Coordinates of C-alpha atoms and ligand atoms in Angstrom, one line a residue:
M43 CA 49.4 -14.9 -17.9
K44 CA 48.1 -17.6 -15.9
S45 CA 47.1 -15.2 -12.9
K46 CA 45.5 -12.8 -15.4
A47 CA 43.3 -15.7 -16.8
L48 CA 42.5 -16.6 -13.0
A49 CA 41.5 -13.1 -12.3
V50 CA 39.2 -12.9 -15.4
L51 CA 37.6 -16.3 -14.2
L52 CA 37.1 -15.0 -10.6
L53 CA 35.7 -11.8 -11.9
T54 CA 33.3 -13.6 -14.3
L55 CA 32.3 -15.8 -11.3
F56 CA 31.8 -12.8 -9.0
F57 CA 29.6 -10.9 -11.5
S58 CA 27.6 -14.0 -12.5
A59 CA 27.1 -14.6 -8.7
A60 CA 26.2 -11.0 -8.0
S61 CA 23.6 -11.2 -10.9
W62 CA 22.5 -14.5 -9.9
T63 CA 21.9 -13.1 -6.3
Q64 CA 20.0 -10.3 -7.7
E65 CA 18.0 -12.5 -10.1
K66 CA 17.1 -14.9 -7.4
T67 CA 15.4 -12.3 -5.2
Q68 CA 11.7 -12.3 -6.0
D69 CA 12.0 -14.7 -8.9
R70 CA 9.4 -17.0 -7.4
R71 CA 6.9 -16.1 -9.9
K72 CA 9.1 -17.6 -12.7
F73 CA 8.0 -21.0 -11.2
L74 CA 4.4 -20.1 -11.5
D75 CA 2.5 -20.8 -14.8
P76 CA 0.2 -17.8 -15.3
K77 CA -2.8 -20.3 -15.5
T78 CA -2.0 -21.5 -11.9
Q79 CA -4.5 -19.7 -9.7
V80 CA -2.8 -17.7 -6.8
S81 CA -3.7 -15.4 -4.0
D82 CA -4.4 -11.8 -5.2
D83 CA -1.5 -10.5 -2.8
P84 CA 2.2 -10.2 -3.4
R85 CA 2.5 -13.7 -1.6
R86 CA 1.2 -15.5 -4.6
V87 CA 0.1 -18.5 -2.6
V88 CA -1.4 -21.2 -4.8
V89 CA -5.2 -21.5 -4.3
K90 CA -8.0 -23.7 -5.5
A91 CA -8.9 -22.8 -9.0
G92 CA -12.4 -21.5 -9.6
P93 CA -14.4 -18.3 -10.3
R94 CA -14.2 -15.5 -7.7
G95 CA -16.3 -12.4 -6.9
P96 CA -20.0 -11.8 -7.2
E97 CA -21.9 -13.6 -10.0
G98 CA -23.0 -11.8 -13.1
A99 CA -21.7 -8.8 -15.1
L100 CA -21.7 -5.1 -14.3
V101 CA -21.8 -2.3 -17.0
L102 CA -20.8 1.3 -16.2
R103 CA -22.0 3.3 -19.0
G104 CA -22.3 6.9 -20.1
G105 CA -19.2 8.2 -18.3
R106 CA -15.6 9.0 -19.1
I107 CA -12.9 6.6 -18.4
F108 CA -9.5 7.5 -16.9
D109 CA -7.8 4.2 -17.1
G110 CA -4.7 5.1 -15.0
T111 CA -2.2 4.0 -17.8
G112 CA -1.5 7.6 -18.5
A113 CA -3.9 7.9 -21.4
P114 CA -6.2 11.0 -21.3
A115 CA -9.8 10.3 -20.0
R116 CA -12.2 9.3 -22.8
E117 CA -15.9 8.6 -23.2
G118 CA -16.5 4.8 -22.9
T119 CA -18.2 1.9 -21.2
L120 CA -16.7 -0.4 -18.7
V121 CA -17.7 -4.0 -18.5
I122 CA -17.0 -6.0 -15.3
E123 CA -17.6 -9.9 -15.0
R124 CA -17.4 -11.2 -11.6
N125 CA -14.3 -9.8 -9.9
R126 CA -12.4 -8.9 -13.2
I127 CA -12.6 -6.1 -15.8
A128 CA -13.8 -7.8 -18.8
K129 CA -13.5 -4.9 -21.3
L130 CA -13.6 -1.3 -22.2
L131 CA -16.0 -0.4 -25.0
P132 CA -16.5 2.7 -27.1
A133 CA -19.3 4.9 -25.9
N134 CA -21.7 3.8 -28.7
A135 CA -21.1 0.0 -28.3
S136 CA -23.4 -2.3 -26.4
D137 CA -21.4 -5.6 -26.5
W138 CA -21.9 -6.9 -23.1
P139 CA -23.7 -10.1 -21.6
K140 CA -27.5 -9.8 -21.9
D141 CA -28.2 -10.3 -18.2
A142 CA -25.7 -7.6 -17.0
K143 CA -26.7 -5.1 -14.5
I144 CA -26.4 -1.6 -16.2
I145 CA -25.5 1.5 -14.2
D146 CA -25.7 4.9 -15.6
V147 CA -22.7 7.1 -15.0
S148 CA -23.4 9.9 -17.2
G149 CA -21.5 13.0 -16.3
K150 CA -19.1 11.2 -14.0
T151 CA -15.7 9.7 -14.4
I152 CA -14.6 6.1 -14.0
L153 CA -11.1 5.5 -12.6
P154 CA -9.0 2.7 -11.0
G155 CA -9.6 2.6 -7.3
L156 CA -7.1 4.7 -5.4
I157 CA -4.2 3.1 -3.2
D158 CA -2.7 4.4 0.0
L159 CA 0.7 3.1 0.6
H160 CA 1.0 4.2 4.1
T161 CA -1.7 3.5 6.8
H162 CA -1.7 2.0 10.4
L163 CA -5.1 0.6 10.9
T164 CA -5.0 -0.2 14.5
Y165 CA -3.1 2.8 15.8
P166 CA -5.1 4.7 18.6
L167 CA -6.8 8.1 18.3
T168 CA -4.9 9.6 21.2
E169 CA -1.2 9.3 22.1
E170 CA -1.9 9.1 26.0
D171 CA -4.5 6.2 26.3
F172 CA -2.2 3.2 26.6
G173 CA -5.1 1.0 27.8
V174 CA -7.1 1.5 24.7
A175 CA -3.7 1.1 22.6
M176 CA -3.0 -2.2 24.1
N177 CA -6.6 -3.5 23.7
D178 CA -7.0 -6.2 20.8
S179 CA -10.7 -5.7 20.6
D180 CA -10.5 -2.0 20.3
A181 CA -7.6 -2.2 17.9
T182 CA -9.9 -4.3 15.6
L183 CA -12.9 -2.1 15.9
R184 CA -10.7 0.9 15.2
G185 CA -9.5 -0.8 12.0
V186 CA -13.0 -1.5 10.9
E187 CA -13.9 2.0 11.4
K188 CA -10.9 3.3 9.5
L189 CA -11.6 0.9 6.6
R190 CA -14.9 2.5 6.2
Y191 CA -13.4 6.0 5.8
F192 CA -10.9 4.8 3.3
I193 CA -13.4 2.9 1.1
E194 CA -16.0 5.9 1.2
S195 CA -13.0 8.0 0.1
G196 CA -12.5 5.8 -3.0
V197 CA -9.5 4.0 -1.6
T198 CA -9.7 0.3 -2.7
S199 CA -6.2 -0.8 -1.4
V200 CA -4.3 0.1 1.7
R201 CA -0.9 -1.0 2.6
D202 CA -0.6 -1.2 6.2
V203 CA 2.9 -0.5 7.5
G204 CA 2.7 -1.2 11.2
S205 CA -0.3 -2.5 13.1
K206 CA -1.0 -4.4 16.2
G207 CA -0.6 -8.3 16.3
D208 CA -2.9 -10.3 14.1
V209 CA -5.4 -7.5 13.6
P210 CA -4.3 -6.3 10.1
F211 CA -4.2 -9.9 8.8
R212 CA -7.8 -10.5 10.2
L213 CA -8.9 -7.3 8.7
K214 CA -7.4 -8.4 5.3
A215 CA -9.1 -11.8 5.5
W216 CA -12.5 -10.4 6.3
V217 CA -12.5 -7.7 3.5
A218 CA -11.3 -10.4 1.1
E219 CA -14.2 -12.6 2.0
N220 CA -16.4 -9.6 1.8
R221 CA -17.6 -9.8 5.4
I222 CA -16.8 -6.3 6.2
P223 CA -16.8 -3.3 3.9
G224 CA -13.3 -1.8 3.1
P225 CA -10.4 -1.6 0.8
R226 CA -7.9 -4.6 0.3
V227 CA -5.5 -4.6 3.1
F228 CA -1.9 -5.5 2.4
P229 CA -0.2 -5.7 5.9
A230 CA 3.4 -5.6 6.8
G231 CA 2.5 -6.8 10.4
A232 CA 4.8 -5.1 13.0
F233 CA 7.3 -2.4 12.2
I234 CA 10.8 -3.7 12.7
T235 CA 13.2 -1.2 14.4
S236 CA 16.0 -1.1 17.0
E237 CA 15.6 -0.1 20.7
G238 CA 15.1 3.7 20.7
G239 CA 14.2 3.6 16.9
H240 CA 11.5 5.4 15.1
S241 CA 8.0 4.8 16.9
T242 CA 9.5 3.7 20.1
E243 CA 10.7 7.1 21.3
N244 CA 7.8 7.9 23.8
A245 CA 7.1 4.7 25.4
P246 CA 9.0 2.1 27.7
D247 CA 10.1 -1.1 25.9
E248 CA 7.7 -3.3 28.0
L249 CA 4.8 -1.0 26.7
I250 CA 5.9 -1.2 23.2
G251 CA 5.7 -5.0 23.3
L252 CA 2.3 -4.8 24.8
M253 CA 1.1 -2.3 22.1
G254 CA 2.2 -5.0 19.5
A255 CA 2.7 -2.8 16.5
T256 CA 6.5 -2.6 16.8
R257 CA 9.0 -5.5 16.9
L258 CA 12.3 -4.5 18.5
A259 CA 15.4 -6.2 17.0
S260 CA 19.0 -6.4 17.8
G261 CA 21.7 -7.8 15.6
P262 CA 21.5 -9.3 11.9
D263 CA 20.2 -12.6 13.2
D264 CA 17.4 -11.1 15.2
W265 CA 16.5 -8.6 12.3
R266 CA 16.3 -11.7 10.0
Q267 CA 14.1 -13.6 12.6
A268 CA 11.8 -10.5 13.1
V269 CA 11.2 -10.6 9.2
R270 CA 10.4 -14.2 9.3
E271 CA 7.9 -13.6 12.1
Q272 CA 5.9 -11.2 10.0
F273 CA 6.1 -13.5 7.0
H274 CA 4.7 -16.2 9.3
K275 CA 1.8 -14.0 10.4
G276 CA 1.0 -13.3 6.6
A277 CA 2.9 -10.2 5.7
D278 CA 2.5 -8.9 2.1
V279 CA 5.5 -6.5 2.7
I280 CA 8.1 -5.9 5.2
K281 CA 8.6 -2.4 7.0
L282 CA 11.8 -1.6 8.5
G283 CA 12.9 1.6 10.4
S284 CA 16.1 3.2 11.4
H285 CA 18.2 3.0 13.4
F286 CA 20.0 -0.1 12.1
S287 CA 23.6 -1.2 11.3
A288 CA 24.5 -2.0 7.7
E289 CA 24.6 -5.8 8.6
E290 CA 21.2 -5.7 10.3
I291 CA 19.4 -4.0 7.4
K292 CA 21.2 -6.2 4.9
A293 CA 20.1 -9.4 6.7
A294 CA 16.6 -8.2 6.8
V295 CA 16.3 -7.2 3.3
A296 CA 17.9 -10.4 2.1
E297 CA 15.5 -12.4 4.1
A298 CA 12.4 -10.6 2.9
H299 CA 13.5 -10.9 -0.7
E300 CA 14.1 -14.6 -0.5
L301 CA 10.6 -15.0 1.0
G302 CA 9.3 -13.0 -2.0
L303 CA 8.4 -9.8 -0.2
K304 CA 9.3 -6.2 -0.9
V305 CA 10.8 -4.1 1.8
T306 CA 10.0 -0.5 2.7
V307 CA 12.1 1.6 5.1
D308 CA 11.3 4.5 7.2
S309 CA 14.9 6.1 7.6
E310 CA 16.6 9.4 7.4
T311 CA 20.0 11.0 6.2
F312 CA 22.7 8.3 5.9
Y313 CA 20.4 5.5 7.0
I314 CA 18.6 5.9 3.7
Q315 CA 22.0 5.3 2.0
R316 CA 22.3 2.2 3.9
A317 CA 19.0 1.0 3.2
V318 CA 19.4 1.7 -0.6
E319 CA 22.6 -0.1 -0.6
A320 CA 21.1 -3.1 1.3
G321 CA 18.4 -3.4 -1.5
A322 CA 15.4 -1.8 -0.1
D323 CA 12.6 -1.4 -2.4
T324 CA 11.0 1.8 -1.2
I325 CA 11.9 4.6 1.2
E326 CA 9.1 6.3 3.2
H327 CA 8.7 10.0 4.0
P328 CA 10.3 13.1 2.8
L329 CA 13.2 12.9 5.2
P330 CA 16.6 14.3 4.4
R331 CA 19.0 12.5 2.1
S332 CA 22.1 13.4 0.1
E333 CA 22.2 14.1 -3.6
E334 CA 24.3 10.9 -3.8
T335 CA 21.5 8.8 -2.2
I336 CA 19.1 10.2 -4.5
Q337 CA 21.2 9.1 -7.5
L338 CA 21.6 5.7 -6.0
M339 CA 17.9 5.5 -5.6
A340 CA 17.5 6.3 -9.3
K341 CA 20.2 3.9 -10.4
K342 CA 18.8 1.0 -8.3
G343 CA 15.1 1.7 -9.1
V344 CA 14.2 2.4 -5.6
A345 CA 10.8 4.0 -5.1
A346 CA 9.7 6.7 -2.6
D347 CA 6.5 7.1 -0.8
P348 CA 7.1 10.8 0.3
T349 CA 4.0 11.3 2.5
L350 CA 4.0 15.0 2.9
I351 CA 0.6 15.2 4.3
P352 CA 1.1 13.8 7.7
Y353 CA 3.9 16.3 8.3
Q354 CA 1.7 19.2 7.1
I355 CA -0.8 18.2 9.7
I356 CA 1.8 18.1 12.3
F357 CA 3.2 21.4 11.5
E358 CA -0.2 23.0 11.4
E359 CA -1.7 21.4 14.4
W360 CA 1.3 21.2 16.7
G361 CA 3.4 24.0 15.4
G362 CA 6.4 21.7 14.7
Y363 CA 7.7 18.1 15.1
F364 CA 9.2 18.1 18.6
G365 CA 10.9 15.7 20.9
S366 CA 11.6 12.9 18.4
T367 CA 15.1 11.4 18.4
S368 CA 14.4 9.9 15.0
R369 CA 13.7 13.3 13.6
R370 CA 16.9 15.1 14.5
F371 CA 17.3 17.5 11.6
T372 CA 15.6 20.7 10.5
F373 CA 12.1 19.7 9.3
S374 CA 9.6 22.0 7.6
K375 CA 6.9 22.1 5.2
E376 CA 9.2 23.9 2.8
A377 CA 12.1 21.4 3.1
N378 CA 9.7 18.5 2.6
L379 CA 8.2 20.1 -0.8
E380 CA 11.8 20.7 -1.8
M381 CA 12.6 17.0 -1.2
L382 CA 9.7 16.0 -3.3
K383 CA 10.9 18.2 -6.1
R384 CA 14.3 16.8 -5.9
L385 CA 13.0 13.2 -6.1
R386 CA 11.1 14.1 -9.2
K387 CA 14.0 15.8 -10.8
G388 CA 16.1 12.8 -10.0
G389 CA 13.7 10.4 -11.7
I390 CA 12.4 8.5 -8.8
K391 CA 9.2 6.8 -8.9
C392 CA 7.0 8.3 -6.2
G393 CA 3.6 7.0 -4.9
I394 CA 0.9 8.4 -2.7
G395 CA 0.6 7.5 1.1
T396 CA -1.1 9.4 3.9
D397 CA 0.3 7.9 7.1
L398 CA -2.9 9.2 9.0
I399 CA -2.1 8.5 12.6
L400 CA -4.4 9.4 15.5
H401 CA -7.8 10.6 14.5
W402 CA -6.6 12.0 11.3
Y403 CA -8.4 9.5 9.1
R404 CA -11.6 11.4 10.1
Y405 CA -10.3 14.2 7.7
M406 CA -10.6 11.8 4.8
P407 CA -10.7 12.3 1.8
G408 CA -9.2 15.7 2.4
P409 CA -5.6 14.6 3.2
Y410 CA -5.4 12.2 0.4
I411 CA -6.6 15.0 -2.2
R412 CA -4.1 17.3 -0.5
E413 CA -1.1 14.7 -1.0
L414 CA -2.0 14.7 -4.7
K415 CA -2.0 18.6 -4.7
N416 CA 1.5 18.3 -3.0
F417 CA 2.6 16.3 -6.1
V418 CA 1.1 19.0 -8.4
D419 CA 3.0 21.7 -6.4
A420 CA 6.2 19.5 -7.0
G421 CA 5.8 19.4 -10.8
W422 CA 3.4 16.6 -11.5
S423 CA 0.4 17.4 -13.7
V424 CA -3.1 16.5 -12.4
P425 CA -3.4 13.3 -14.4
E426 CA 0.2 12.4 -13.5
A427 CA -0.7 12.6 -9.8
L428 CA -3.7 10.4 -10.4
V429 CA -1.4 7.9 -12.1
A430 CA 0.8 8.0 -9.1
A431 CA -2.1 7.3 -6.9
T432 CA -3.2 4.2 -9.0
R433 CA -0.7 2.6 -11.5
T434 CA 2.4 3.7 -9.7
N435 CA 1.1 2.7 -6.4
A436 CA 0.1 -0.7 -7.7
E437 CA 3.8 -1.1 -9.0
I438 CA 5.2 -0.1 -5.6
L439 CA 2.7 -2.6 -4.0
D440 CA 4.1 -5.4 -6.3
M441 CA 0.4 -5.7 -7.7
D442 CA 0.6 -4.0 -11.0
D443 CA -0.3 -7.1 -13.0
R444 CA -3.7 -7.1 -11.1
L445 CA -4.3 -3.6 -9.8
G446 CA -3.8 0.1 -10.7
T447 CA -5.2 0.3 -14.1
L448 CA -8.5 -0.3 -15.8
Q449 CA -7.6 -2.9 -18.4
P450 CA -9.1 -6.2 -19.4
G451 CA -8.1 -9.1 -16.9
K452 CA -7.4 -6.8 -14.0
L453 CA -9.2 -7.1 -10.8
A454 CA -12.2 -4.9 -10.6
D455 CA -11.2 -2.2 -8.2
V456 CA -13.1 0.8 -9.7
L457 CA -14.0 4.3 -8.5
V458 CA -16.8 6.5 -10.0
V459 CA -16.7 10.2 -9.0
D460 CA -19.0 13.1 -10.0
G461 CA -17.1 15.4 -12.2
R462 CA -13.6 15.5 -13.7
P463 CA -10.8 14.7 -11.1
D464 CA -8.3 14.6 -14.0
E465 CA -9.0 18.3 -14.3
N466 CA -10.0 19.2 -10.8
L467 CA -8.5 17.0 -8.0
D468 CA -11.3 18.4 -5.6
D469 CA -13.9 16.3 -7.6
L470 CA -12.1 13.1 -6.1
A471 CA -14.4 14.1 -2.9
K472 CA -17.5 13.5 -4.9
V473 CA -17.4 9.8 -4.7
D474 CA -20.5 8.1 -6.0
L475 CA -19.5 4.3 -6.5
V476 CA -16.8 2.2 -5.2
I477 CA -16.3 -1.4 -6.5
R478 CA -13.7 -3.6 -4.9
D479 CA -13.0 -7.2 -6.3
G480 CA -16.3 -6.8 -8.3
F481 CA -18.4 -5.9 -5.2
P482 CA -20.2 -2.5 -5.2
V483 CA -19.1 -1.6 -1.7
V484 CA -20.0 2.0 -1.9
V485 CA -23.2 3.1 -3.6
G486 CA -24.4 6.8 -3.7
G487 CA -21.3 7.8 -1.8
R488 CA -21.9 5.6 1.3
V489 CA -21.2 2.0 2.3
A490 CA -24.0 -0.1 0.9
I491 CA -24.5 -3.5 2.7
P492 CA -27.0 -5.7 1.2
R493 CA -29.5 -7.5 3.4
H494 CA -27.9 -10.8 4.6
T495 CA -28.9 -13.9 2.4
A496 CA -30.5 -16.5 4.9
E497 CA -29.3 -20.0 4.4
K498 CA -32.0 -22.3 3.0
S499 CA -32.0 -25.0 5.6
W500 CA -30.2 -26.2 8.3
K501 CA -28.8 -29.2 6.5
S502 CA -27.5 -27.2 3.4
A503 CA -26.2 -24.3 5.5
S504 CA -22.5 -24.1 4.9
A505 CA -20.2 -23.3 7.8
P506 CA -18.4 -19.9 7.9
T507 CA -15.0 -20.1 6.3
E508 CA -13.0 -20.3 9.6
M509 CA -15.0 -23.3 10.7
K510 CA -14.5 -25.4 7.6
Ligands
ZN800 ZN1 3.8 5.4 9.5

């Protein structure tokens, strides 16, 4: 009797400890009053309170609104104040601030800015040129160029899941300060993997270190340390890649969660099972996995970023994916589409990511639209695919309280396209206006940079942010 009571007590303690552990992860926000102003990223660092974004109000009227919530598109007017969506009005209303700037978007559709969950902003354009790959200045300029392709394609947020050194963090800051045109950048920093792991197959270790986009780790303590290094640099998410031992991935995921960051994992076959068991939040790519793993993903609410498009480009341009030790399985367009169908059938939350390595960003917006069409081929309706690109992607980014839908109070990341993309995805290519954080960054389909504003006098001139 006594031992039974003890067993019950121990079990109770065990389960409450388990739920406590689960609850503990990512619960930092419980300590933040919603009135406390924090950074607009998953880090939620407390910042000085005050208005943000450009002064004044912006009204988009005469168009249709696809708000990203899953509701059908409807006629309406969108009112933006500073960097926030203030309200959505019926088409015949004119209840907006008197001094608002009014933009007529008749015949066009207003939707939330698109999100890309898988970019590498600093990756070089060719695989062979190690000199360029190792050069920080060139890496920065490549990133600036890529940001332009993305924003002009209607993408207002990118998750960077592996880039060189400090570059993605500097790009994030410069975009946030509206000093260069581009989407918001949510960087992972370096991609963490083991010696011989994915992304390290074709280069010697010394070169991988110099290229700076991959952090080799060995053993649970070092995997934990590698996560801390990315957090220290400013990571918004942690990106891990197989191969790893169960202990290594457990340590890395636990550390990331305690720091308040989500974890996404590039893995295959049983490594996916291992990552899901360890508590990973998202699995990248359409790589093989068992039915048991899909069921566990569903049970634990693990999302997928299936990225069929980069492999389609690989199969079409190279004739196959050859020579990779992290892709040692039968790999084809058909198998990847089948995997996406299985994920949908299994009830897995799926988002849109393009993983455009090399020069492929120059194909934009084509690859992004094609990834949406892959979703349609796998069973999504066109509006559902657009919801995946906006609301679902914001959820996977851990930013759904601020991004992904057009609702009052959310950040003003808005896309206006000519046509009806919720009926015909190809209309997404007809980008007219892109607003990021309240700033019209793309006007008439191209980046619009206003003339600089000269400071009035030497004395009143304010120092650039990094000099303050
Ligand atoms: Zn990638």
